[in-house]
Structures are given as C-alpha cells and as structure tokens.
Amino acid sequence: MAKTLKLDIPGPANRYPLVRLDDLIERSHRTARPSPGTAYDLVTVRLGGGGVVKRTSKDGAEIYPHDKKYAVAGRLIISKLDLKDGAAGIVPRHLHGAVISGDFPQFEIDTRSVLPEYLLAVLLSKSGRAWARKCSRGTTKRKRVFLPAWLESNVQLPPITVQRKLLKQLPTR
C-alpha cells in the first residue's frame, strides 16, 4: 500500500532511490511536565504549509499534562487532523520548549540524508497531501492521519546537493 512521495516539479527527482519515510524521521516522545507559575507558549501548525506558530501562552498550572510534549527546534511537526491540508512545518528556534498536544506529533529528521526543507516540500506536495488524506481515519469532520500507514510511504531521495537545487526550483511560499 506504500505510496511514493515526490516534489511537484517534473523531471529528475523521479530517477532517485526511494527511502521509507520512517527511515528518515523518528517520532520524538519528550514528555512535558509544565510547572505552575511558569508561562509556556502553546503552538499550532497552520494549513497550507503556513508553518509552526504560537497559538497562545498559558501558566503551567492551566495546562493539563496528559499527552503533552515539548517542541524541539528543527524538528518536523505535523497536525494529525490537518496534515491532508498541508499542516506541517519545522519547529522554529523561538518556539523551542513550547508545549504541544498529542495531535501534533514531532519527528527528529535524519539531516545526514535529507534537508528538513526538502522533506517538508515533499510532504506538502500534491502526492504528500493525497497520501495523508488516504491514511486518515475517523468520522467525516475529524479524520486524523494514521501514523503507521503514513510512515510507510516512500520518498524519492536525491543527494543533498541535488535537494538544494530542486528546492530552488519550487515556488516560494
């Protein structure tokens, strides 16, 4: 059932090896334990590749700790509910340590193999969004991506030098 994910540009990307997504990223499980009296940023991931942004700030006493994690700068974060609509991004430095819920899993990226920007472009591509849609389960308005199926996808993976060149061919967001 695995799908091949690729950039939305014609040509050379099709001739590169396929690498499973779960060989390029590893889910992070850094549990958050917010402290009362300390303010924490809470984040969300915008649709359409809009990135990772601060949603609000709350005191640690107001944050229910169940299934909360700390965001780590440079990691891939997705919205399980809205990945099919392009809700994925890389955690920016200024949001390192922010609190995220279990509906926003984050992943450490194997940067020796793939540029974070390249991986994000692939996930936000037409094929990436279609695969997320196919891997989503649930009721009509609340379909969440089923991570085990999503992670089975294959990514066309050129060398890092070629990834940089391909990124320059993409329209800017």
Short mmCIF file of C-alpha atoms in Angstrom, two decimals:
data_model
loop_
_atom_site.label_atom_id
_atom_site.label_comp_id
_atom_site.label_asym_id
_atom_site.label_seq_id
_atom_site.Cartn_x
_atom_site.Cartn_y
_atom_site.Cartn_z
CA MET A 1 0.00 0.00 0.00
CA ALA A 2 3.05 2.32 0.36
CA LYS A 3 2.89 5.47 -1.72
CA THR A 4 5.81 7.25 -3.37
CA LEU A 5 6.00 10.91 -2.40
CA LYS A 6 7.77 13.39 -4.66
CA LEU A 7 8.10 17.08 -5.37
CA ASP A 8 5.65 18.85 -7.65
CA ILE A 9 8.25 19.50 -10.34
CA PRO A 10 8.82 17.48 -13.49
CA GLY A 11 11.92 15.57 -14.29
CA PRO A 12 14.95 14.42 -12.42
CA ALA A 13 13.50 13.63 -8.98
CA ASN A 14 11.94 10.50 -10.49
CA ARG A 15 15.30 8.81 -11.02
CA TYR A 16 16.48 8.85 -7.40
CA PRO A 17 16.24 6.00 -4.88
CA LEU A 18 13.17 5.51 -2.75
CA VAL A 19 13.62 5.69 1.02
CA ARG A 20 10.90 4.90 3.54
CA LEU A 21 9.68 7.91 5.45
CA ASP A 22 10.18 6.09 8.75
CA ASP A 23 13.88 5.69 7.86
CA LEU A 24 14.19 9.48 7.56
CA ILE A 25 12.27 10.57 10.65
CA GLU A 26 11.85 9.26 14.17
CA ARG A 27 9.00 10.25 16.44
CA SER A 28 10.00 12.29 19.45
CA HIS A 29 8.50 11.48 22.84
CA ARG A 30 9.86 14.25 25.08
CA THR A 31 7.08 14.44 27.69
CA ALA A 32 6.18 17.89 29.01
CA ARG A 33 5.72 18.49 32.71
CA PRO A 34 4.65 22.15 32.89
CA SER A 35 5.42 23.86 36.21
CA PRO A 36 2.86 26.11 37.92
CA GLY A 37 3.99 29.73 37.94
CA THR A 38 5.86 29.39 34.63
CA ALA A 39 4.42 30.68 31.36
CA TYR A 40 4.54 28.35 28.35
CA ASP A 41 3.86 29.02 24.70
CA LEU A 42 1.38 26.67 23.04
CA VAL A 43 1.75 26.11 19.29
CA THR A 44 -0.32 25.16 16.32
CA VAL A 45 0.55 24.22 12.75
CA ARG A 46 -1.07 26.32 10.04
CA LEU A 47 -2.79 24.89 6.99
CA GLY A 48 -1.30 25.14 3.51
CA GLY A 49 2.32 24.99 4.66
CA GLY A 50 1.85 28.11 6.80
CA GLY A 51 4.31 26.84 9.38
CA VAL A 52 4.50 26.40 13.12
CA VAL A 53 3.20 29.37 15.10
CA LYS A 54 2.45 30.39 18.67
CA ARG A 55 -1.23 29.94 19.45
CA THR A 56 -1.27 31.35 22.98
CA SER A 57 0.63 31.36 26.28
CA LYS A 58 -0.58 29.76 29.49
CA ASP A 59 0.66 29.27 33.00
CA GLY A 60 1.85 25.73 33.66
CA ALA A 61 -0.97 25.29 36.21
CA GLU A 62 -3.51 25.77 33.39
CA ILE A 63 -2.02 23.11 31.11
CA TYR A 64 -3.48 19.64 31.52
CA PRO A 65 -0.32 17.48 31.27
CA HIS A 66 -1.89 14.41 29.64
CA ASP A 67 -0.20 13.66 26.30
CA LYS A 68 1.76 16.93 26.15
CA LYS A 69 5.27 17.25 24.71
CA TYR A 70 7.90 19.96 24.44
CA ALA A 71 8.58 21.25 20.93
CA VAL A 72 12.19 20.96 19.81
CA ALA A 73 13.66 23.44 17.31
CA GLY A 74 14.45 21.92 13.93
CA ARG A 75 12.08 19.00 14.23
CA LEU A 76 9.24 18.21 11.86
CA ILE A 77 5.81 18.71 13.41
CA ILE A 78 2.51 17.75 11.82
CA SER A 79 -1.14 18.12 12.68
CA LYS A 80 -2.72 14.67 12.64
CA LEU A 81 -6.07 16.30 11.92
CA ASP A 82 -4.96 18.68 9.15
CA LEU A 83 -1.89 17.12 7.52
CA LYS A 84 -4.04 16.39 4.47
CA ASP A 85 -4.47 20.17 4.15
CA GLY A 86 -0.78 20.96 4.47
CA ALA A 87 -0.47 21.41 8.24
CA ALA A 88 3.19 20.51 8.64
CA GLY A 89 6.25 22.54 9.48
CA ILE A 90 9.67 22.72 11.09
CA VAL A 91 9.71 23.98 14.70
CA PRO A 92 11.45 27.40 14.69
CA ARG A 93 14.08 28.25 17.32
CA HIS A 94 11.88 30.81 19.06
CA LEU A 95 9.31 28.07 19.82
CA HIS A 96 11.81 25.57 21.25
CA GLY A 97 10.35 24.40 24.57
CA ALA A 98 6.75 25.33 23.68
CA VAL A 99 4.09 22.82 24.66
CA ILE A 100 2.32 20.71 22.03
CA SER A 101 -0.51 18.21 22.35
CA GLY A 102 -0.59 14.63 21.14
CA ASP A 103 -2.43 15.74 18.00
CA PHE A 104 0.83 17.42 16.90
CA PRO A 105 3.47 14.68 16.78
CA GLN A 106 7.01 15.81 16.11
CA PHE A 107 9.84 13.93 14.50
CA GLU A 108 13.60 14.14 14.54
CA ILE A 109 14.89 14.34 10.95
CA ASP A 110 17.93 12.42 9.71
CA THR A 111 19.68 15.54 8.39
CA ARG A 112 22.58 13.45 7.06
CA SER A 113 20.18 12.09 4.44
CA VAL A 114 17.56 14.76 3.88
CA LEU A 115 17.29 18.54 4.22
CA PRO A 116 14.37 19.46 6.50
CA GLU A 117 13.13 21.95 3.87
CA TYR A 118 13.21 19.26 1.16
CA LEU A 119 11.31 16.77 3.32
CA LEU A 120 8.74 19.41 4.18
CA ALA A 121 8.32 20.30 0.49
CA VAL A 122 7.71 16.63 -0.32
CA LEU A 123 5.15 16.26 2.48
CA LEU A 124 3.34 19.41 1.33
CA SER A 125 3.36 18.34 -2.33
CA LYS A 126 0.25 17.07 -4.11
CA SER A 127 1.37 13.47 -3.61
CA GLY A 128 2.20 14.13 0.06
CA ARG A 129 -1.21 15.61 0.81
CA ALA A 130 -3.01 12.89 -1.15
CA TRP A 131 -1.16 10.21 0.84
CA ALA A 132 -2.05 11.93 4.14
CA ARG A 133 -5.70 12.01 3.01
CA LYS A 134 -5.59 8.31 2.14
CA CYS A 135 -4.02 7.47 5.52
CA SER A 136 -6.63 9.43 7.51
CA ARG A 137 -9.25 7.64 9.55
CA GLY A 138 -12.23 8.72 11.60
CA THR A 139 -15.55 10.48 11.20
CA THR A 140 -16.09 12.86 8.31
CA LYS A 141 -15.03 16.10 10.02
CA ARG A 142 -12.47 14.59 12.42
CA LYS A 143 -10.28 12.34 10.28
CA ARG A 144 -6.76 12.04 11.69
CA VAL A 145 -3.76 10.66 9.87
CA PHE A 146 -2.99 7.10 10.95
CA LEU A 147 0.75 7.39 11.60
CA PRO A 148 1.80 3.75 10.99
CA ALA A 149 0.32 3.82 7.47
CA TRP A 150 1.64 7.34 6.74
CA LEU A 151 5.16 6.37 7.78
CA GLU A 152 5.14 3.50 5.25
CA SER A 153 5.37 5.95 2.35
CA ASN A 154 8.49 6.17 0.21
CA VAL A 155 10.30 9.42 -0.51
CA GLN A 156 12.32 9.98 -3.68
CA LEU A 157 15.63 10.98 -2.19
CA PRO A 158 18.33 12.61 -4.28
CA PRO A 159 21.69 13.55 -2.74
CA ILE A 160 21.71 16.66 -0.51
CA THR A 161 23.36 18.77 -3.23
CA VAL A 162 20.54 17.92 -5.64
CA GLN A 163 17.91 18.53 -2.94
CA ARG A 164 19.22 22.11 -2.63
CA LYS A 165 18.95 22.61 -6.40
CA LEU A 166 15.44 21.16 -6.53
CA LEU A 167 14.30 23.43 -3.68
CA LYS A 168 15.39 26.47 -5.71
CA GLN A 169 13.01 25.36 -8.50
CA LEU A 170 9.97 25.41 -6.22
CA PRO A 171 7.75 28.48 -5.96
CA THR A 172 8.25 30.36 -2.70
CA ARG A 173 5.50 30.17 -0.07
#
